[in-house]
Amino acid sequence: MLMRGAKLLIESLKHEDVEYIFGVQGGAAMPLFDELYDAEDIQLIPMRHEQGAAHAADGYARATGKVGVTLATSGPGATNLVTGIATAHMDSIPMVAITGQVPTQLIGNDAFQECDVLGVTRPICKHSYLIKDSSEVPEVVAEAFHIASTGRPGPVVIDFAKDAQFAESEFYYPEQIELRSYNPTTEGHPRQIAKAAELIKNAKRPMIYAGGGVVLSEASEELRQLATSTHIPITVTLMGLGAFPETHELAMEMPGMHGSCCANYAFTDADLVVAIGARFDDRVTGKLEVFSPKSKKIHIDIDPSCIGKNVWVDVPIVGDAKNVLRELNKKVDRKTDIEPWLRQINEWKAKYPFEYRQKGDQIMPQYVIEEIYNLYSDAMITADVGQHQMWAAQYFKFTEPRQWLNSGGLGTMGFSMPAMIGAQIGRPDKTQVNINGDGSFIMTIQELVPAVSMKLPLKIFIINNMYLGMVRQWQELFFNKRYAAVDYHDNPDFAKLAEAFGATGIRVEKIEDVRPALEQAKEIEDGPVVIDFIVAEEENVYPIVPGGQGLGDLVRNEEDARKGLSGWIRGLA
Amino acid sequence: MTQGRHIFSVLVENKFGVLARVAGLFSGRGFNIDSLSVSETEDPNTSQMTIVTHGDEAIIEQIEKQLNRLIEVIRIKDITKENHVEREMILVKVAVDTAKRGEVLQIVDIFRARTIDVASESLTIEITGDENKLRAVIDMLRPYGIRELVRTGKVAIMRSTGK
Ligand SMILES: Cc1ncc(C[n+]2csc(CCOP(=O)(O)OP(=O)(O)O)c2C)c(N)n1
Ligand SMILES: [Mg+2]
């Protein structure tokens, strides 16, 4: 059947089972929005800023495992998407970003609202297309979804010239996509898996280090089996939280810069590290030269370029975590003989839990997180970027994959609230809780508008320390307390602001009001509620591995800090 | 660490924007390109790139892996490891008056180069060869005054096996 390019695109999206598109209108995308106007199977979610639209699509993808779709116009619409695309790229989130482009004959002419979208997005997406001929639409869409969702997932950009959106072509949707140049390896090599099994059986101080790849490959069950059958202790990264229940006796909590003492000490002493869908990020390893010096490393990852990039690996296994673990589990199904090591781990755990001190009658931010956990342990949690994110990761005990959504790789402030909108739409069965910072919240606060219009029952909890807290902490520790550009005491009253948006706003200034406010929020079902928790202003996140230091050198708590910090080299990042 | 020189023979889809992706990968990750040549193969759907680069082993490994990640890259071969031939062509304009012309033409002859343009004050020469030969010719010609020099960048191919 002949149809115009815009309709070809929407029909193609239907073939990919797209249910929602998060977008913002504009000239070069008008035919697409026009098609969506009465499309029955696809619902357009209008957002207030393209960055918010991209994060919402991303949050939808993280919450559901499906491909998120975002739509914007040319020029400024597209450039506003950039942060969102880069955020998804860094965390390997499957997403398709569609942008209108000026008509073909104007491309390259510095036309009104023209921008070289492919040029701008090239380093921050998995792949990209420019459609100038409407007959290409179905194939491009099919390829884009295939690429976005397979292998190591990631965002794909489709830039669509406006004249091609009007031009008619025949609709024919490819049944299967075969790309001779794109064949991700999904099965691990049996010989490598056998080698890994040998190492695991013979290790005396083994540990598992699992990351976001486990969530992406839906391999939590296989991971749990590996850990529990062998009885090997496990640390899960910021990106993987929930892939293994943190309430389990083998869980050592998160590793790295603000990770647990136990996980970091374990790295330092281990004789075997089994890395699964994790990429030895610098925030995890600390100083590379002294990272886990005594261990052999097994690295399971679907992306060969991740293996051996930062750290020497003894047994690389390229493949999908789920498949590889399934095979590995067949070979290692017995408890390893590592009692002394487990005793050591348990001792570290008991001795150095995440801890904080109550100061006066201030609301401690960690306490708010603890109460959120007490009341919302089953909720899906989105967190923004900063101290509150680290406290959320530390004090909330995640038990399920996809329960925790955050921008780990790019660290994008403003990510969480729009992402939560996508998550709520994708998983309406889940209570959505957002742990936000006063600095981060205001970066995408405009997305409260669609949240209110759609009456989404979002629980938005602001850990308001009146500072760009994470930066202030670094200034305190490494810049002689010179608080340049972090003082946010001019914050608006977020509760009143929320009311102005049409949401419920609550301000909490006393410890005894924390729990009742959280309970009250539970009852609000007809729209978003924003609770502004006014917390201790200058509280710091501990433990901390100072930049440039090894994991073993972590500063465990405030007392340590007071004793040792003066010796640190200021400014190391 | 050793800064080995490597020649990657990269077969890519002959599509718009591929060169930008490859070049962007190198610049974005701080890898070096010493020379790069691209052209269509006998199959109009594919192009062949020859990329000369250098770096330690870890960098070369990353270059290969990162190139492989590009969706439109079909096949990569680090042919420095194999038995191969490499060639490059240069066109060079040498300043010579009639008095010196004979000498230069002799150099052309010895190196089996070709004269492709003669003017009253210059001679344009075409030379094909491997790196050593080209360096030798340029060294010989330099004293006469090189007005202009352009080079194609390297192309390379593996020798047939089984002989
Ligand atoms: C878009 C963006 N700009 C700047 C930063 C640098 N940055 C990292 S954390 C942080 C402070 C965040 O402040 P807030 O949201 O109040 O959280 P807090 O650390 O106080 O809990 C800043 C500015 C960033 N990560 N993202
Ligand atoms: Mg703050």
mmCIF file of N, CA, C and O in Angstrom, chain A residues 459-489:
data_model
loop_
_atom_site.group_PDB
_atom_site.id
_atom_site.type_symbol
_atom_site.label_atom_id
_atom_site.label_comp_id
_atom_site.label_asym_id
_atom_site.label_seq_id
_atom_site.Cartn_x
_atom_site.Cartn_y
_atom_site.Cartn_z
ATOM 1 N N LYS A 459 6.036 9.459 43.429
ATOM 2 C CA LYS A 459 6.493 9.896 44.758
ATOM 3 C C LYS A 459 7.884 10.502 44.585
ATOM 4 O O LYS A 459 8.864 9.776 44.378
ATOM 5 N N ILE A 460 7.945 11.811 44.660
ATOM 6 C CA ILE A 460 9.215 12.503 44.421
ATOM 7 C C ILE A 460 9.745 13.025 45.748
ATOM 8 O O ILE A 460 9.098 13.865 46.394
ATOM 9 N N PHE A 461 10.880 12.501 46.161
ATOM 10 C CA PHE A 461 11.443 12.861 47.464
ATOM 11 C C PHE A 461 12.762 13.600 47.265
ATOM 12 O O PHE A 461 13.734 13.030 46.747
ATOM 13 N N ILE A 462 12.779 14.852 47.680
ATOM 14 C CA ILE A 462 13.988 15.655 47.484
ATOM 15 C C ILE A 462 14.823 15.651 48.762
ATOM 16 O O ILE A 462 14.328 15.993 49.840
ATOM 17 N N ILE A 463 16.061 15.251 48.625
ATOM 18 C CA ILE A 463 17.008 15.313 49.738
ATOM 19 C C ILE A 463 17.661 16.686 49.618
ATOM 20 O O ILE A 463 18.653 16.869 48.902
ATOM 21 N N ASN A 464 17.039 17.657 50.295
ATOM 22 C CA ASN A 464 17.412 19.056 50.054
ATOM 23 C C ASN A 464 18.448 19.524 51.079
ATOM 24 O O ASN A 464 18.129 19.854 52.214
ATOM 25 N N ASN A 465 19.705 19.586 50.620
ATOM 26 C CA ASN A 465 20.770 20.061 51.499
ATOM 27 C C ASN A 465 21.213 21.478 51.134
ATOM 28 O O ASN A 465 22.238 21.959 51.608
ATOM 29 N N MET A 466 20.459 22.109 50.267
ATOM 30 C CA MET A 466 20.726 23.494 49.875
ATOM 31 C C MET A 466 22.108 23.675 49.249
ATOM 32 O O MET A 466 22.673 24.761 49.270
ATOM 33 N N TYR A 467 22.629 22.585 48.732
ATOM 34 C CA TYR A 467 23.939 22.642 48.076
ATOM 35 C C TYR A 467 23.967 21.694 46.890
ATOM 36 O O TYR A 467 23.212 20.721 46.848
ATOM 37 N N LEU A 468 24.876 21.958 45.974
ATOM 38 C CA LEU A 468 25.333 20.920 45.064
ATOM 39 C C LEU A 468 26.264 20.062 45.923
ATOM 40 O O LEU A 468 27.474 20.241 45.951
ATOM 41 N N GLY A 469 25.627 19.159 46.666
ATOM 42 C CA GLY A 469 26.299 18.537 47.796
ATOM 43 C C GLY A 469 27.551 17.753 47.429
ATOM 44 O O GLY A 469 28.564 17.809 48.134
ATOM 45 N N MET A 470 27.472 16.995 46.364
ATOM 46 C CA MET A 470 28.621 16.160 46.017
ATOM 47 C C MET A 470 29.838 17.030 45.695
ATOM 48 O O MET A 470 30.967 16.702 46.083
ATOM 49 N N VAL A 471 29.588 18.117 45.018
ATOM 50 C CA VAL A 471 30.698 19.015 44.677
ATOM 51 C C VAL A 471 31.186 19.721 45.940
ATOM 52 O O VAL A 471 32.388 19.865 46.167
ATOM 53 N N ARG A 472 30.219 20.126 46.785
ATOM 54 C CA ARG A 472 30.607 20.764 48.048
ATOM 55 C C ARG A 472 31.478 19.840 48.879
ATOM 56 O O ARG A 472 32.475 20.264 49.478
ATOM 57 N N GLN A 473 31.146 18.552 48.891
ATOM 58 C CA GLN A 473 31.956 17.604 49.645
ATOM 59 C C GLN A 473 33.403 17.598 49.135
ATOM 60 O O GLN A 473 34.343 17.601 49.916
ATOM 61 N N TRP A 474 33.569 17.612 47.837
ATOM 62 C CA TRP A 474 34.917 17.618 47.258
ATOM 63 C C TRP A 474 35.643 18.922 47.587
ATOM 64 O O TRP A 474 36.837 18.925 47.854
ATOM 65 N N GLN A 475 34.866 20.005 47.575
ATOM 66 C CA GLN A 475 35.491 21.283 47.936
ATOM 67 C C GLN A 475 35.946 21.257 49.389
ATOM 68 O O GLN A 475 37.026 21.729 49.736
ATOM 69 N N GLU A 476 35.092 20.683 50.237
ATOM 70 C CA GLU A 476 35.458 20.597 51.642
ATOM 71 C C GLU A 476 36.730 19.761 51.827
ATOM 72 O O GLU A 476 37.637 20.135 52.572
ATOM 73 N N LEU A 477 36.789 18.642 51.124
ATOM 74 C CA LEU A 477 37.898 17.724 51.345
ATOM 75 C C LEU A 477 39.154 18.085 50.561
ATOM 76 O O LEU A 477 40.256 17.870 51.029
ATOM 77 N N PHE A 478 38.984 18.615 49.368
ATOM 78 C CA PHE A 478 40.157 18.782 48.499
ATOM 79 C C PHE A 478 40.419 20.218 48.050
ATOM 80 O O PHE A 478 41.397 20.488 47.375
ATOM 81 N N PHE A 479 39.505 21.129 48.333
ATOM 82 C CA PHE A 479 39.690 22.507 47.873
ATOM 83 C C PHE A 479 39.603 23.505 49.027
ATOM 84 O O PHE A 479 39.114 24.627 48.848
ATOM 85 N N ASN A 480 40.026 23.074 50.213
ATOM 86 C CA ASN A 480 40.077 24.016 51.326
ATOM 87 C C ASN A 480 38.761 24.704 51.645
ATOM 88 O O ASN A 480 38.741 25.893 51.995
ATOM 89 N N LYS A 481 37.665 23.987 51.471
ATOM 90 C CA LYS A 481 36.342 24.534 51.779
ATOM 91 C C LYS A 481 36.018 25.797 50.990
ATOM 92 O O LYS A 481 35.291 26.666 51.479
ATOM 93 N N ARG A 482 36.569 25.933 49.829
ATOM 94 C CA ARG A 482 36.218 27.100 49.000
ATOM 95 C C ARG A 482 34.981 26.721 48.193
ATOM 96 O O ARG A 482 35.065 26.055 47.179
ATOM 97 N N TYR A 483 33.822 27.148 48.670
ATOM 98 C CA TYR A 483 32.548 26.687 48.133
ATOM 99 C C TYR A 483 32.132 27.494 46.907
ATOM 100 O O TYR A 483 31.146 28.230 46.942
ATOM 101 N N ALA A 484 32.875 27.363 45.839
ATOM 102 C CA ALA A 484 32.574 28.098 44.609
ATOM 103 C C ALA A 484 31.345 27.514 43.924
ATOM 104 O O ALA A 484 31.308 26.336 43.604
ATOM 105 N N ALA A 485 30.313 28.358 43.742
ATOM 106 C CA ALA A 485 29.158 28.024 42.901
ATOM 107 C C ALA A 485 28.395 26.769 43.312
ATOM 108 O O ALA A 485 27.853 26.074 42.462
ATOM 109 N N VAL A 486 28.371 26.473 44.615
ATOM 110 C CA VAL A 486 27.589 25.315 45.041
ATOM 111 C C VAL A 486 26.507 25.666 46.066
ATOM 112 O O VAL A 486 25.712 24.808 46.442
ATOM 113 N N ASP A 487 26.498 26.909 46.498
ATOM 114 C CA ASP A 487 25.545 27.310 47.528
ATOM 115 C C ASP A 487 24.162 27.512 46.902
ATOM 116 O O ASP A 487 23.966 28.404 46.084
ATOM 117 N N TYR A 488 23.235 26.640 47.265
ATOM 118 C CA TYR A 488 21.885 26.689 46.685
ATOM 119 C C TYR A 488 20.843 27.149 47.711
ATOM 120 O O TYR A 488 19.694 26.735 47.669
ATOM 121 N N HIS A 489 21.269 28.003 48.637
ATOM 122 C CA HIS A 489 20.297 28.499 49.605
ATOM 123 C C HIS A 489 19.235 29.383 48.962
ATOM 124 O O HIS A 489 18.240 29.715 49.586
#
